[in-house]
Amino acid sequence: MMSISTDTTTNTKRQDDVAGKPLIELSEIRFSWPGGTLPVLEIDHFHLGHDESIFIRGPSGSGKSTLLGIITGILLPQDGDVVVVDRRINDLSGAERDRFRVDTMGYIFQMFNLIPYLNIVENVILPCQFSKSRKAQALRNSSTLEEEALRLLSHLNLGGSEVQDKVVAELSVGQQQRVAAARALIGGPRLVIGDEPTSSLDSEHRESFLRLLFEECSRMGSSLIFVSHDIDLAPMFDRVVELSEINNAPDGTAGGKE
Amino acid sequence: MKQIALLTLKSTRNRKFTIFLTVLSIGLSVCLLLGVERIRTESRASFINTISDTDLIVGARSGPIQLLLYSVFRIGHATNNISWQSYQEIAEFPDVSWTIPISLGDSHKGYRVMGTSKAYFEHFRYGRKQSLQFKNGGVFDDLYDAVIGSEVAVKLGYDIGNSVVISHGAGDVSFIEHDDKPFKVVGILTPTGTPADQTIHVSLGGIEAIHIGWADGSAPSGLTISAAHARRLNLTPKTITAFLVKLNSPIATFKTQRAINQYKAEPLSAILPGVALQQLWELIGIAEKALIAVSVFVVVVGLFGMLTALMTSLNERRREMAILRSVGARPIHVFSLIIAEAILVTLLGIGVGVVLLYGLLVVAQPLLITQFGLFITISFLSLYEIMLIGLVLKAGVLAGIIPGWRIYRYSLNDGMTIKT
């Protein structure tokens, strides 16, 4: 088992650079798909504070993926400002946005999060292969990346070689989601985004997964954006946003390309 | 880029069976391409060197290729013979170092019989100025002695002491046999990869002896002369088919050639064997080009196999690409992942191909010598072959660009949404 003694060092509440500004701020956003005439997303204002956990609810096709695409810098809105950690994403080049994304964000997909040809630890440390800052942060917590991965895995109840030595395909869905959570958390990104990460879990695993995720996010000092249509989980979050209420786009339910 | 290389290695290891098949198909095609190229250059070299160290070939007036075909390759017939007297006179030219007379026209079980002198075994050179070597026995001495080429010995199962009955004419099946004057095998040559392997060599006197009393290609009617009796007759030939000339200095070549071509006593042709061989090779070289074209197509097919494998893997790998994008991989990384796989697979294929080639060469070398008289040197890859390999690699990278570009577009459009 990994030593727990290093845990306190990771619990760095980044008070120094909060300075009252939110972690993410979207203003006057308007996005439409290339060739599409009507915007699919029109948001006057959206923000996320430091160490805040937010639940974004919306039926499928309500523009959730588009919103996440804009926050992560995959998509650029035609109008409006996207400011993440004091940087205006609109101004960054594609390569800069790619680097910025991995430096500041961890991402958990709905399912099949893992790369089949890498082992569990390799999957967890993947962001550190592309981000120097996350690698450096991970190495502040543990002496090697592997050790840090194992530490996170054991926090997410995936300790012990009987789980860690398994091939990715042998893991249960719940275990896969927790490995994905470890990957999203490694190197302490400012933001963890879960794109319906609990949809493939049954109800009892949902809550325990979420509880572990909360625990690790607060330990790492990461904010959490959680997108789901499952309102049962909403009470666990600091704030709940109904996407249909902030999205003014007339085509907001068309869901763009999907 | 290091992480991309590592990811490529792990990803290909994960799909090792399909990758192995792709590598094998590229390997086989590369082996075929290099093998065909090897055999082409070697057979060309062997062909061009069918005769070496000979400055001129002289025969009755005809085109150079025809003269070359019948005198060196023993294909077809001479339009005319040349007189013994002309031969003697030219052999006495001051510039002439040595001559080898050739008398053709008879055969044994489909193999040509060539009458010549002992000078043939002393002076004849082929390949890289190699001389004829005896596997068994030695030069003919007696009137009815014969020296056989290696193929004749192997195919007909002849050994020293065997008796050979020469048939009149050069056809595969002859009904007129010189069975009253059988020859005895006294020497067997080592394989040369030249027509000497398929030739039965006897003395000019022997050729003369079996034709005593023959007129205009028909058997003597009435009295025949026994083999023993023939020995006592004057067996100086009246005509021969052609002769090879070596000059004291190559500078004299054109002068001598002109002198022979303008020879007063009878119409003669003197040709430069190297030039004529080159012309003949260009004539039959179309086959080699076809062979190369086919093997190039086989390589293209092999690379198409890789392209297909890459393209079909793209859809299942779109998810993998989305995951990589979420952990910071850029579209160019995703592109490189595919290109790196194409390069890796092509390189492995080339490696397998080269190893297979040398394996096959080691196995085939003795077979090619004994079966076809083709000697293949097992040498390092030639510059041309390395260039061919470079082309295959380039084509492999090119084949990788197509799926690479496709996944690049996917990953730009999909971003991190997983589409399946």
XYZ file of C-alpha atoms in Angstrom:
678
model
C 0.000 0.000 0.000
C 1.073 3.509 -0.617
C 2.005 5.797 2.158
C -0.667 8.318 3.089
C 1.790 10.678 4.747
C 2.313 12.723 1.570
C -1.376 13.513 1.341
C -1.209 16.783 3.229
C 1.182 18.213 0.668
C -1.354 17.739 -2.096
C -4.061 19.567 -0.234
C -2.986 22.917 -1.526
C -5.902 25.265 -1.711
C -4.677 27.684 -4.285
C -5.696 30.723 -2.264
C -2.732 32.713 -3.569
C -4.055 33.141 -7.075
C -7.786 33.068 -6.487
C -8.036 36.823 -5.991
C -11.762 36.753 -6.301
C -11.710 35.796 -9.965
C -13.531 32.650 -11.053
C -11.660 29.688 -12.553
C -13.781 29.723 -15.691
C -15.748 32.605 -17.056
C -17.793 32.531 -20.231
C -19.476 35.688 -21.426
C -21.667 36.467 -24.434
C -20.929 33.115 -26.001
C -22.483 32.267 -29.325
C -21.594 29.078 -31.163
C -22.927 27.531 -34.322
C -21.550 24.633 -36.297
C -19.762 25.450 -39.521
C -22.422 25.672 -42.202
C -25.189 25.797 -39.607
C -27.228 28.977 -39.697
C -28.671 28.930 -36.210
C -26.466 28.994 -33.111
C -26.676 25.874 -30.946
C -25.280 27.602 -27.886
C -25.884 31.126 -26.662
C -24.800 31.786 -23.101
C -24.779 35.281 -21.607
C -22.769 34.312 -18.616
C -21.353 31.213 -16.989
C -18.706 30.884 -14.346
C -17.050 28.330 -12.131
C -15.251 29.231 -8.944
C -12.066 27.753 -7.520
C -12.681 24.512 -5.662
C -16.277 24.630 -6.692
C -18.190 21.602 -7.841
C -20.923 22.220 -10.314
C -23.573 19.943 -11.721
C -24.695 20.787 -15.244
C -27.920 19.076 -16.101
C -29.486 18.766 -19.465
C -31.134 16.164 -21.640
C -28.995 14.760 -24.408
C -28.783 17.158 -27.297
C -29.163 20.227 -25.159
C -25.698 21.457 -26.041
C -23.734 19.797 -23.218
C -21.032 18.459 -25.494
C -20.789 21.801 -27.228
C -20.398 23.591 -23.895
C -17.669 21.163 -22.826
C -16.020 21.551 -26.221
C -15.886 25.301 -25.690
C -14.598 25.072 -22.121
C -11.882 22.643 -23.154
C -10.909 24.754 -26.142
C -11.735 22.080 -28.702
C -14.372 24.352 -30.154
C -14.094 28.075 -30.596
C -17.245 30.178 -30.298
C -17.979 32.661 -33.054
C -18.612 35.346 -30.439
C -17.815 35.870 -26.805
C -14.981 35.363 -24.379
C -13.828 32.107 -22.869
C -11.533 32.800 -19.945
C -10.032 29.842 -18.121
C -7.493 30.408 -15.339
C -7.058 34.030 -16.413
C -6.325 33.111 -20.008
C -8.574 33.998 -22.866
C -8.743 30.694 -24.755
C -9.986 32.408 -27.924
C -6.564 33.985 -28.353
C -4.601 30.751 -28.174
C -3.499 28.764 -31.212
C -4.687 25.198 -31.656
C -1.427 23.805 -30.331
C -1.487 26.183 -27.362
C -5.044 25.187 -26.531
C -4.050 21.518 -26.675
C -1.207 22.164 -24.236
C -3.330 24.400 -22.064
C -6.053 21.744 -21.900
C -3.837 19.007 -20.551
C -2.091 21.415 -18.184
C -5.304 22.568 -16.572
C -7.914 19.886 -17.095
C -8.571 16.244 -16.445
C -11.333 14.608 -18.429
C -13.489 11.589 -17.682
C -15.602 10.149 -20.475
C -18.896 8.341 -20.123
C -17.303 4.977 -20.780
C -14.368 3.177 -22.389
C -11.971 5.712 -20.972
C -8.880 3.582 -21.153
C -6.411 2.784 -23.891
C -6.496 -0.978 -24.264
C -2.817 -1.496 -25.067
C -1.531 0.360 -22.024
C -1.620 -1.115 -18.559
C -3.515 0.552 -15.747
C -0.615 2.583 -14.415
C 0.410 3.652 -17.920
C -3.134 4.829 -18.545
C -3.100 6.885 -15.349
C 0.185 8.648 -16.064
C -0.711 9.436 -19.681
C -1.404 13.176 -19.050
C 2.070 13.526 -17.543
C 3.518 12.361 -20.886
C 2.015 15.405 -22.575
C 2.099 17.989 -19.774
C 5.278 19.110 -18.084
C 3.429 20.975 -15.357
C 1.289 17.994 -14.409
C 4.328 15.752 -14.463
C 6.148 18.192 -12.174
C 3.159 18.393 -9.841
C 2.840 14.590 -9.744
C 6.533 14.304 -8.897
C 6.053 16.752 -6.034
C 3.603 14.306 -4.496
C 5.549 11.115 -5.123
C 9.058 10.235 -6.144
C 8.020 8.612 -9.423
C 5.015 8.906 -11.719
C 4.237 5.239 -11.195
C 4.202 5.714 -7.469
C 1.875 8.670 -7.793
C -0.423 6.639 -10.031
C -0.505 3.801 -7.502
C -1.166 6.270 -4.702
C -4.155 7.738 -6.543
C -5.433 4.300 -7.483
C -5.374 3.146 -3.907
C -7.262 6.272 -2.864
C -9.889 5.308 -5.387
C -10.127 1.829 -3.865
C -8.040 0.271 -6.609
C -5.142 -0.599 -4.348
C -3.463 -3.934 -4.394
C -1.735 -5.819 -7.152
C -4.767 -8.047 -7.797
C -6.426 -5.046 -9.482
C -3.411 -3.115 -10.667
C -1.849 -6.026 -12.529
C -4.977 -6.641 -14.551
C -5.281 -5.903 -18.231
C -7.543 -2.926 -18.853
C -10.148 -5.090 -20.564
C -10.473 -7.266 -17.450
C -11.624 -4.377 -15.272
C -15.277 -3.849 -14.435
C -16.913 -0.701 -15.759
C -16.807 0.836 -12.295
C -13.116 0.067 -11.952
C -12.436 1.535 -15.402
C -14.204 4.751 -14.422
C -12.112 5.006 -11.279
C -8.887 4.480 -13.273
C -10.120 7.277 -15.540
C -10.696 9.428 -12.462
C -7.142 8.759 -11.305
C -5.917 9.799 -14.737
C -7.990 12.974 -14.648
C -6.605 13.805 -11.208
C -2.925 13.005 -11.624
C -0.711 16.061 -11.513
C -3.503 18.055 -9.844
C -5.195 19.885 -12.726
C -7.273 22.934 -11.794
C -10.339 21.434 -13.316
C -11.790 17.959 -13.611
C -14.534 17.475 -16.154
C -16.816 14.488 -16.025
C -18.857 13.986 -19.175
C -21.618 11.742 -17.796
C -19.010 9.606 -16.058
C -21.603 7.770 -13.968
C -24.082 6.944 -16.710
C -22.625 3.499 -17.206
C -22.630 2.699 -13.499
C -25.480 1.273 -11.475
C -27.033 3.489 -8.836
C -25.089 2.249 -5.817
C -21.757 2.562 -7.555
C -22.682 6.016 -8.773
C -22.714 7.535 -5.331
C -19.581 5.817 -4.114
C -17.759 6.785 -7.281
C -18.870 10.375 -6.900
C -17.903 10.470 -3.245
C -14.379 9.265 -4.101
C -14.186 11.799 -6.895
C -15.199 14.645 -4.572
C -12.737 13.544 -1.974
C -9.832 13.454 -4.411
C -10.821 16.709 -6.112
C -10.788 18.554 -2.830
C -7.537 16.836 -1.852
C -5.925 17.910 -5.132
C -7.571 21.302 -5.114
C -9.402 20.730 -8.369
C -12.735 22.185 -9.340
C -15.257 19.798 -10.804
C -17.651 20.140 -13.689
C -20.036 17.246 -13.780
C -22.388 16.861 -16.679
C -25.286 14.487 -16.357
C -28.970 14.059 -16.933
C -29.344 12.211 -13.653
C -30.772 14.782 -11.221
C -30.555 12.339 -8.277
C -26.880 13.185 -7.874
C -27.393 16.947 -7.936
C -27.691 17.506 -4.142
C -24.092 16.438 -3.647
C -22.780 19.451 -5.582
C -22.141 23.033 -4.561
C -24.271 24.320 -7.387
C -26.620 22.992 -10.035
C -27.002 24.589 -13.447
C -29.844 23.674 -15.740
C -28.342 24.051 -19.207
C -31.667 24.860 -20.850
C -31.981 27.818 -18.515
C -28.685 29.444 -19.466
C -28.673 28.455 -23.131
C -30.647 31.012 -25.118
C -29.993 29.454 -28.491
C -33.194 28.833 -30.451
C -31.624 25.660 -31.841
C -30.406 24.620 -28.435
C -32.160 21.298 -28.462
C -30.867 20.194 -31.853
C -27.509 19.283 -30.436
C -25.481 20.243 -33.456
C -23.870 17.430 -35.390
C -24.900 14.548 -33.220
C 7.723 12.553 -29.906
C 9.237 9.962 -27.576
C 5.846 9.222 -26.062
C 4.422 8.755 -29.576
C 7.137 6.229 -30.412
C 6.376 4.372 -27.187
C 2.646 4.457 -27.816
C 3.211 3.147 -31.347
C 5.304 0.265 -30.061
C 2.772 -0.673 -27.397
C -0.151 -0.286 -29.732
C 1.406 -2.493 -32.412
C 2.422 -5.053 -29.805
C -1.192 -5.172 -28.732
C -2.245 -6.050 -32.283
C 0.743 -8.245 -32.969
C -1.057 -10.920 -34.928
C -2.554 -8.655 -37.591
C 0.598 -6.562 -37.630
C 2.620 -9.746 -38.066
C 0.536 -10.705 -41.099
C 0.987 -7.270 -42.636
C 4.723 -7.358 -41.952
C 4.919 -10.818 -43.475
C 3.105 -9.784 -46.651
C 5.358 -6.758 -47.066
C 8.369 -8.923 -46.245
C 7.451 -11.492 -48.874
C 6.899 -8.820 -51.494
C 10.203 -7.113 -50.663
C 11.941 -10.496 -50.808
C 10.395 -11.136 -54.208
C 11.390 -7.714 -55.496
C 14.985 -8.054 -54.307
C 15.160 -11.681 -55.414
C 13.992 -10.884 -58.920
C 16.410 -7.987 -59.048
C 19.238 -10.229 -57.823
C 18.512 -12.934 -60.364
C 18.096 -10.339 -63.095
C 21.477 -8.719 -62.504
C 23.198 -12.037 -61.957
C 21.733 -13.654 -65.045
C 22.541 -10.532 -67.029
C 26.103 -10.617 -65.771
C 26.302 -14.310 -66.496
C 24.848 -13.742 -69.961
C 27.116 -10.861 -70.857
C 30.019 -12.953 -69.599
C 29.094 -16.066 -71.546
C 32.299 -15.446 -73.371
C 35.125 -13.283 -72.179
C 38.690 -12.578 -73.138
C 37.786 -13.105 -76.776
C 38.254 -10.123 -79.062
C 36.519 -11.326 -82.193
C 34.221 -14.082 -83.361
C 34.604 -14.944 -87.013
C 32.117 -16.808 -89.181
C 30.552 -16.785 -92.614
C 29.036 -13.434 -93.526
C 25.883 -12.781 -91.501
C 24.473 -10.453 -88.895
C 26.300 -10.213 -85.563
C 23.441 -11.644 -83.501
C 23.005 -14.638 -85.772
C 26.719 -15.372 -85.695
C 26.720 -14.994 -81.920
C 23.680 -17.254 -81.539
C 25.095 -20.179 -83.431
C 28.755 -19.873 -82.494
C 28.396 -19.111 -78.784
C 24.878 -20.217 -77.814
C 24.641 -23.020 -80.328
C 21.171 -21.870 -81.307
C 20.223 -22.150 -84.974
C 22.568 -22.903 -87.792
C 25.318 -21.223 -89.685
C 24.320 -19.983 -93.112
C 27.623 -21.144 -94.423
C 30.872 -22.636 -93.296
C 34.270 -21.077 -93.675
C 37.169 -22.763 -95.326
C 40.009 -24.286 -93.339
C 42.403 -22.337 -95.477
C 40.919 -18.953 -94.585
C 41.027 -19.960 -90.940
C 44.678 -20.902 -91.226
C 45.531 -17.639 -92.927
C 43.762 -15.450 -90.408
C 45.244 -17.428 -87.523
C 48.632 -16.481 -88.888
C 47.899 -12.740 -88.783
C 50.721 -11.121 -86.785
C 48.265 -9.454 -84.392
C 46.550 -12.724 -83.504
C 47.504 -14.274 -80.198
C 45.432 -17.428 -80.361
C 42.367 -18.853 -82.130
C 39.793 -21.492 -81.241
C 38.119 -23.268 -84.149
C 34.477 -24.327 -83.773
C 32.771 -26.944 -85.889
C 29.085 -27.514 -85.304
C 26.300 -29.490 -86.909
C 25.915 -32.724 -85.013
C 24.225 -33.559 -81.773
C 23.742 -36.194 -79.139
C 20.303 -36.610 -77.550
C 19.521 -32.960 -78.112
C 22.906 -31.692 -76.951
C 25.116 -30.031 -79.508
C 28.402 -31.604 -80.427
C 31.188 -29.145 -81.003
C 34.386 -29.975 -82.768
C 37.299 -27.873 -81.579
C 40.974 -27.997 -80.789
C 42.844 -28.323 -77.510
C 43.263 -24.561 -77.613
C 39.643 -24.351 -76.489
C 40.408 -25.830 -73.067
C 43.534 -23.752 -72.751
C 42.284 -20.345 -73.878
C 38.497 -20.192 -73.622
C 37.356 -17.836 -70.882
C 33.913 -17.032 -69.493
C 32.535 -14.990 -66.610
C 35.282 -13.077 -64.884
C 37.976 -14.546 -67.101
C 37.452 -18.005 -65.665
C 38.853 -20.926 -67.598
C 37.152 -24.262 -68.079
C 37.805 -26.696 -65.265
C 37.520 -30.442 -65.264
C 35.387 -32.106 -62.653
C 36.621 -35.491 -63.857
C 39.128 -36.626 -66.453
C 40.800 -34.267 -68.864
C 41.185 -32.966 -72.400
C 40.396 -35.286 -75.350
C 43.477 -36.946 -76.731
C 42.327 -39.764 -78.937
C 40.371 -39.222 -82.125
C 37.223 -40.718 -80.571
C 37.464 -38.981 -77.189
C 34.765 -36.601 -75.960
C 34.630 -34.002 -73.173
C 31.110 -33.339 -71.917
C 29.601 -30.320 -70.187
C 28.272 -30.605 -66.657
C 24.610 -30.569 -67.612
C 25.124 -33.279 -70.206
C 26.808 -35.435 -67.570
C 24.068 -34.863 -64.982
C 21.034 -35.110 -67.265
C 22.226 -38.119 -69.210
C 23.954 -39.711 -66.242
C 27.264 -40.018 -68.054
C 30.564 -40.671 -66.446
C 34.113 -41.218 -67.631
C 34.262 -44.198 -69.953
C 30.668 -43.969 -71.182
C 30.187 -44.362 -74.887
C 28.517 -41.582 -76.888
C 26.989 -42.102 -80.297
C 26.728 -38.874 -82.233
C 23.654 -38.185 -84.333
C 23.820 -36.395 -87.603
C 22.180 -32.976 -87.558
C 21.178 -30.805 -84.680
C 17.575 -31.834 -84.073
C 16.359 -33.278 -80.809
C 15.445 -36.479 -82.528
C 17.718 -37.673 -85.266
C 17.292 -40.843 -87.209
C 20.732 -40.928 -88.665
C 23.334 -42.025 -86.166
C 27.087 -42.157 -86.536
C 26.837 -45.440 -84.688
C 29.793 -46.973 -86.473
C 32.126 -44.538 -84.703
C 31.171 -44.161 -81.040
C 33.026 -41.704 -78.817
C 34.277 -42.296 -75.316
C 33.802 -39.768 -72.496
C 37.239 -38.791 -71.171
C 36.440 -35.540 -69.377
C 33.576 -33.835 -67.573
C 33.616 -30.050 -67.113
C 32.496 -28.234 -63.974
C 29.338 -26.095 -64.276
C 29.961 -22.741 -65.950
C 26.493 -21.286 -66.512
C 27.387 -21.005 -70.185
C 26.397 -23.147 -73.179
C 29.562 -25.211 -72.527
C 27.469 -27.038 -69.905
C 25.222 -28.355 -72.670
C 27.917 -29.212 -75.152
C 29.813 -32.340 -76.078
C 33.286 -31.397 -77.167
C 35.265 -33.549 -79.558
C 38.317 -32.920 -81.710
C 37.988 -31.489 -85.199
C 39.485 -34.731 -86.447
C 36.686 -36.674 -84.766
C 34.061 -34.588 -86.563
C 35.904 -35.206 -89.797
C 36.183 -38.942 -89.181
C 32.482 -39.543 -88.665
C 31.661 -37.697 -91.850
C 34.041 -39.533 -94.174
C 32.223 -40.419 -97.333
C 29.225 -38.219 -96.456
C 28.129 -35.832 -99.098
C 25.699 -32.971 -98.749
C 24.366 -34.214 -95.435
C 23.395 -37.694 -96.542
C 24.899 -40.938 -95.345
C 27.412 -42.662 -97.581
C 25.924 -45.216 -99.874
C 27.759 -48.412 -100.412
C 31.087 -48.843 -98.737
C 31.572 -47.385 -95.301
C 34.899 -46.810 -93.687
C 35.417 -48.383 -90.298
C 36.442 -46.417 -87.249
C 39.867 -48.006 -87.208
C 40.410 -47.396 -90.867
C 39.441 -43.736 -90.539
C 42.376 -43.175 -88.212
C 44.766 -43.721 -91.067
C 43.214 -41.109 -93.317
C 44.040 -37.417 -93.507
C 41.547 -35.896 -91.104
C 42.339 -32.247 -91.619
C 38.932 -30.557 -91.910
C 38.061 -28.720 -95.105
C 35.686 -26.354 -93.404
C 34.782 -25.157 -89.912
C 31.754 -23.204 -88.670
C 33.413 -20.322 -86.870
C 36.411 -19.416 -84.756
C 37.262 -17.243 -81.800
C 40.153 -14.811 -81.997
C 42.292 -13.276 -79.305
C 44.606 -10.484 -80.345
C 47.937 -9.539 -78.862
C 46.603 -6.088 -78.116
C 43.002 -4.839 -78.011
C 44.164 -1.815 -79.987
C 44.379 -4.065 -83.054
C 40.734 -5.103 -82.731
C 39.164 -2.755 -85.254
C 41.988 -3.102 -87.728
C 41.731 -6.887 -87.629
C 37.935 -6.774 -87.764
C 38.105 -4.629 -90.894
C 40.678 -6.924 -92.466
C 38.463 -9.973 -91.875
C 35.276 -8.269 -93.031
C 37.053 -7.312 -96.268
C 38.713 -10.701 -96.673
C 39.114 -11.384 -100.384
C 39.006 -15.200 -100.533
C 35.487 -15.556 -99.062
C 32.809 -13.390 -97.406
C 33.454 -13.385 -93.654
C 32.081 -11.526 -90.659
C 34.053 -10.645 -87.543
C 32.044 -9.413 -84.574
C 32.878 -8.017 -81.152
C 31.301 -10.485 -78.734
C 30.651 -7.900 -75.988
C 28.750 -5.604 -78.318
C 26.737 -8.430 -79.852
C 25.905 -9.905 -76.438
C 24.695 -6.510 -75.289
C 22.477 -6.209 -78.372
C 21.098 -9.674 -77.853
C 20.381 -8.992 -74.172
C 18.436 -5.885 -75.078
C 16.380 -8.044 -77.379
C 15.528 -10.627 -74.747
C 15.641 -8.098 -71.904
C 11.933 -7.304 -72.261
C 11.191 -10.398 -70.220
C 13.329 -9.093 -67.383
C 11.479 -5.769 -67.436
C 8.166 -7.625 -67.237
C 9.517 -9.577 -64.285
C 10.550 -6.387 -62.498
C 7.190 -4.790 -63.242
C 5.384 -7.772 -61.748
C 7.459 -7.718 -58.584
C 6.965 -3.965 -58.223
C 3.234 -4.596 -58.399
C 3.554 -7.268 -55.742
C 5.195 -4.706 -53.449
C 2.406 -2.247 -54.210
C -0.119 -4.949 -53.322
C 1.739 -5.613 -50.075
C 1.646 -1.930 -49.174
C -2.021 -1.770 -50.094
C -2.519 -4.543 -47.570
C -0.952 -2.318 -44.944
C -3.063 0.625 -46.075
C -6.211 -1.477 -45.793
C -5.238 -2.701 -42.349
C -4.565 0.867 -41.201
C -7.786 2.203 -42.697
C -9.951 -0.491 -41.134
C -8.284 0.045 -37.777
C -9.097 3.767 -37.869
C -12.733 3.466 -36.879
C -12.028 1.361 -33.840
C -9.155 3.668 -32.979
C -11.202 6.877 -33.099
C -12.079 6.348 -29.455
C -8.418 5.888 -28.606
C -7.644 9.107 -30.435
C -10.332 11.015 -28.490
C -8.827 9.742 -25.239
C -5.366 10.813 -26.365
C -6.724 14.218 -27.287
C -8.209 14.554 -23.791
C -4.823 13.921 -22.204
C -3.081 16.520 -24.324
C -2.186 14.785 -27.564
C -2.411 17.155 -30.471
C -3.813 16.214 -33.883
C -0.252 16.086 -35.170
C 0.551 13.506 -32.476
C -2.379 11.433 -33.586
C -1.199 11.758 -37.179
C 2.324 10.719 -36.178
C 0.963 7.710 -34.358
C -0.396 6.344 -37.636
C 2.628 7.363 -39.704
C 4.960 5.840 -37.121
C 3.030 2.614 -37.343
C 3.295 2.638 -41.138
C 7.044 3.264 -40.916
C 7.496 0.584 -38.271
C 5.522 -1.983 -40.235
C 7.306 -1.152 -43.495
C 10.722 -1.280 -41.827
C 9.919 -4.610 -40.203
C 8.634 -5.850 -43.555
C 11.842 -4.779 -45.270
C 13.874 -6.465 -42.517
C 11.914 -9.679 -42.916
C 12.260 -9.416 -46.694
C 16.031 -9.003 -46.602
C 16.475 -11.856 -44.107
C 14.224 -14.054 -46.259
C 16.202 -13.084 -49.357
C 19.531 -14.114 -47.880
C 18.000 -17.257 -46.433
C 16.664 -18.163 -49.855
C 19.938 -17.286 -51.567
C 21.863 -19.615 -49.280
C 19.403 -22.418 -50.005
C 19.030 -21.653 -53.721
C 22.641 -20.975 -54.612
C 23.713 -24.623 -55.036
C 20.405 -25.465 -56.742
C 20.768 -22.620 -59.247
C 24.267 -23.761 -60.153
C 23.356 -27.402 -60.650
C 19.949 -26.862 -62.242
C 20.472 -23.725 -64.309
C 24.217 -23.233 -64.257
C 23.480 -19.793 -62.848
C 26.027 -18.711 -60.309
C 24.720 -16.168 -57.821
C 27.180 -14.458 -55.554
C 25.846 -13.851 -52.058
C 27.022 -10.305 -51.681
C 25.865 -7.373 -49.586
C 22.930 -5.318 -50.876
C 23.938 -3.358 -53.939
C 23.406 0.392 -54.151
C 20.533 -0.194 -56.534
C 18.929 -2.637 -54.115
C 19.314 -0.165 -51.252
C 17.664 2.410 -53.488
C 14.794 -0.015 -54.146
C 14.432 -0.531 -50.394
C 14.399 3.235 -49.939
C 11.605 3.471 -52.488
C 9.607 0.805 -50.658
C 10.039 2.727 -47.423
C 8.945 5.952 -49.083
C 5.916 4.213 -50.540
C 5.156 2.849 -47.061
C 5.271 6.327 -45.530
C 3.096 7.567 -48.365
C 0.617 4.778 -47.675
C 0.619 5.863 -44.029
C -0.142 9.474 -44.877
C -3.593 8.606 -46.211
C -4.979 7.101 -42.970
C -2.861 9.540 -40.988
C -4.481 12.490 -42.690
C -7.879 10.921 -42.223
C -7.401 10.489 -38.475
C -5.967 13.990 -38.301
C -9.214 15.308 -39.775
C -11.234 13.070 -37.451
C -9.420 14.280 -34.379
C -9.827 17.913 -35.415
C -13.540 17.444 -35.979
C -14.366 14.973 -33.248
C -12.248 16.694 -30.660
C -12.967 14.750 -27.557
C -16.406 13.528 -28.421
C -16.233 9.833 -28.884
C -17.817 8.768 -32.107
C -18.280 5.146 -32.936
